[in-house]
């Protein structure tokens, strides 16, 4: 069965510092991979997605993610974090039948 | 704006009471989903509907029922609410393909 692991429950970074959020997945075939962001009290917004082709994908708000098949990873990165990036981030893998399986989430705190 | 509308946004129920969460999408997608979100557990699929007239159980269906009323609307019913159903509920539409999911803003349900 498909699964997603986000090893870090909480991460704190200083404003202006770089960010990397980890995501590992388990899926037998070529995966569809997604990152979503959830601001407090809000729904989830799609940041970026990977289906095929270039393994480095660009998303909204200056985020990017790199698909590494050999490591079953899809880590999210941002070169310089802004205070407004504080939120919870979810990695997801496309399972069969149009369903997504989500990781448990990583809460990002940004300190000034 | 096109999207997913959920009602109500907040609800408090007493144990044993029933209620229906409503969801409507105007994106003309076939697939719709209900998830619940609990701290440290990410999003877990309750039920989904691949098309009008079909529904299927997800990961945590016990205690819930659904109705796909038409292509736009997908409701979630709690027949006899329990404190374990205290959660934030999200409706989504789309798929694991090119679009990914679009989420509603959520319903925060407390069962006392």
GROMACS .gro file of C-alpha atoms in nm, chain A:
model
  112
    1UNK     CA    1   0.000   0.000   0.000
    2UNK     CA    2   0.108   0.354  -0.063
    3UNK     CA    3   0.243   0.555   0.227
    4UNK     CA    4   0.410   0.888   0.291
    5UNK     CA    5   0.652   0.970   0.572
    6UNK     CA    6   0.736   1.320   0.682
    7UNK     CA    7   1.006   1.264   0.944
    8UNK     CA    8   0.994   1.612   1.098
    9UNK     CA    9   0.686   1.707   1.297
   10UNK     CA   10   0.812   2.059   1.368
   11UNK     CA   11   1.085   2.269   1.209
   12UNK     CA   12   1.195   2.617   1.316
   13UNK     CA   13   1.404   2.836   1.088
   14UNK     CA   14   1.511   3.196   1.101
   15UNK     CA   15   1.364   3.441   0.856
   16UNK     CA   16   1.593   3.460   0.552
   17UNK     CA   17   1.742   3.117   0.610
   18UNK     CA   18   1.702   2.829   0.368
   19UNK     CA   19   1.447   2.554   0.423
   20UNK     CA   20   1.422   2.187   0.338
   21UNK     CA   21   1.124   1.973   0.436
   22UNK     CA   22   1.166   1.600   0.394
   23UNK     CA   23   0.924   1.356   0.237
   24UNK     CA   24   0.968   0.986   0.169
   25UNK     CA   25   0.709   0.776  -0.007
   26UNK     CA   26   0.635   0.414  -0.070
   27UNK     CA   27   0.473   0.329  -0.402
   28UNK     CA   28   0.531   0.050  -0.650
   29UNK     CA   29   0.500   0.245  -0.971
   30UNK     CA   30   0.606   0.590  -1.089
   31UNK     CA   31   0.438   0.817  -0.840
   32UNK     CA   32   0.241   1.134  -0.871
   33UNK     CA   33   0.375   1.355  -0.592
   34UNK     CA   34   0.239   1.671  -0.439
   35UNK     CA   35   0.316   1.930  -0.174
   36UNK     CA   36   0.034   2.124  -0.008
   37UNK     CA   37   0.045   2.409   0.241
   38UNK     CA   38  -0.212   2.485   0.509
   39UNK     CA   39  -0.219   2.819   0.687
   40UNK     CA   40  -0.390   2.826   1.028
   41UNK     CA   41  -0.766   2.785   0.999
   42UNK     CA   42  -0.750   2.745   0.624
   43UNK     CA   43  -0.785   2.469   0.369
   44UNK     CA   44  -0.496   2.315   0.180
   45UNK     CA   45  -0.336   2.491  -0.114
   46UNK     CA   46  -0.136   2.311  -0.381
   47UNK     CA   47   0.227   2.427  -0.388
   48UNK     CA   48   0.364   2.203  -0.662
   49UNK     CA   49   0.336   1.862  -0.821
   50UNK     CA   50   0.550   1.606  -1.001
   51UNK     CA   51   0.431   1.359  -1.265
   52UNK     CA   52   0.723   1.291  -1.495
   53UNK     CA   53   1.012   1.456  -1.675
   54UNK     CA   54   1.240   1.706  -1.504
   55UNK     CA   55   1.296   1.591  -1.149
   56UNK     CA   56   1.325   1.947  -1.016
   57UNK     CA   57   0.984   2.113  -1.013
   58UNK     CA   58   0.902   2.474  -0.938
   59UNK     CA   59   0.595   2.581  -0.750
   60UNK     CA   60   0.424   2.888  -0.617
   61UNK     CA   61   0.563   3.122  -0.350
   62UNK     CA   62   0.925   3.045  -0.447
   63UNK     CA   63   0.916   2.678  -0.348
   64UNK     CA   64   1.076   2.393  -0.539
   65UNK     CA   65   1.098   2.018  -0.488
   66UNK     CA   66   1.327   1.748  -0.620
   67UNK     CA   67   1.215   1.395  -0.700
   68UNK     CA   68   1.482   1.133  -0.628
   69UNK     CA   69   1.367   0.788  -0.731
   70UNK     CA   70   1.670   0.612  -0.581
   71UNK     CA   71   1.589   0.758  -0.239
   72UNK     CA   72   1.207   0.751  -0.275
   73UNK     CA   73   1.211   1.114  -0.172
   74UNK     CA   74   1.042   1.437  -0.276
   75UNK     CA   75   1.190   1.708  -0.054
   76UNK     CA   76   1.058   2.062  -0.055
   77UNK     CA   77   1.302   2.354  -0.053
   78UNK     CA   78   1.305   2.731  -0.040
   79UNK     CA   79   1.624   2.941  -0.053
   80UNK     CA   80   1.505   3.219   0.178
   81UNK     CA   81   1.211   3.180   0.415
   82UNK     CA   82   0.969   3.464   0.488
   83UNK     CA   83   0.763   3.501   0.805
   84UNK     CA   84   0.450   3.441   0.595
   85UNK     CA   85   0.572   3.088   0.514
   86UNK     CA   86   0.487   2.973   0.867
   87UNK     CA   87   0.225   2.703   0.813
   88UNK     CA   88   0.181   2.328   0.801
   89UNK     CA   89   0.311   2.144   0.496
   90UNK     CA   90   0.182   1.814   0.364
   91UNK     CA   91   0.341   1.578   0.117
   92UNK     CA   92   0.109   1.344  -0.075
   93UNK     CA   93   0.141   1.057  -0.322
   94UNK     CA   94  -0.113   0.965  -0.586
   95UNK     CA   95  -0.258   0.626  -0.509
   96UNK     CA   96  -0.473   0.420  -0.744
   97UNK     CA   97  -0.813   0.543  -0.852
   98UNK     CA   98  -0.742   0.914  -0.822
   99UNK     CA   99  -0.689   0.898  -0.448
  100UNK     CA  100  -0.414   1.083  -0.262
  101UNK     CA  101  -0.236   0.951   0.046
  102UNK     CA  102  -0.104   1.224   0.275
  103UNK     CA  103   0.184   1.239   0.517
  104UNK     CA  104   0.129   1.351   0.878
  105UNK     CA  105   0.251   1.701   0.803
  106UNK     CA  106   0.540   1.926   0.911
  107UNK     CA  107   0.472   2.244   1.104
  108UNK     CA  108   0.707   2.524   1.005
  109UNK     CA  109   0.781   2.803   1.249
  110UNK     CA  110   0.973   3.110   1.135
  111UNK     CA  111   1.161   3.317   1.391
  112UNK     CA  112   1.253   3.676   1.330
   0.00000   0.00000   0.00000
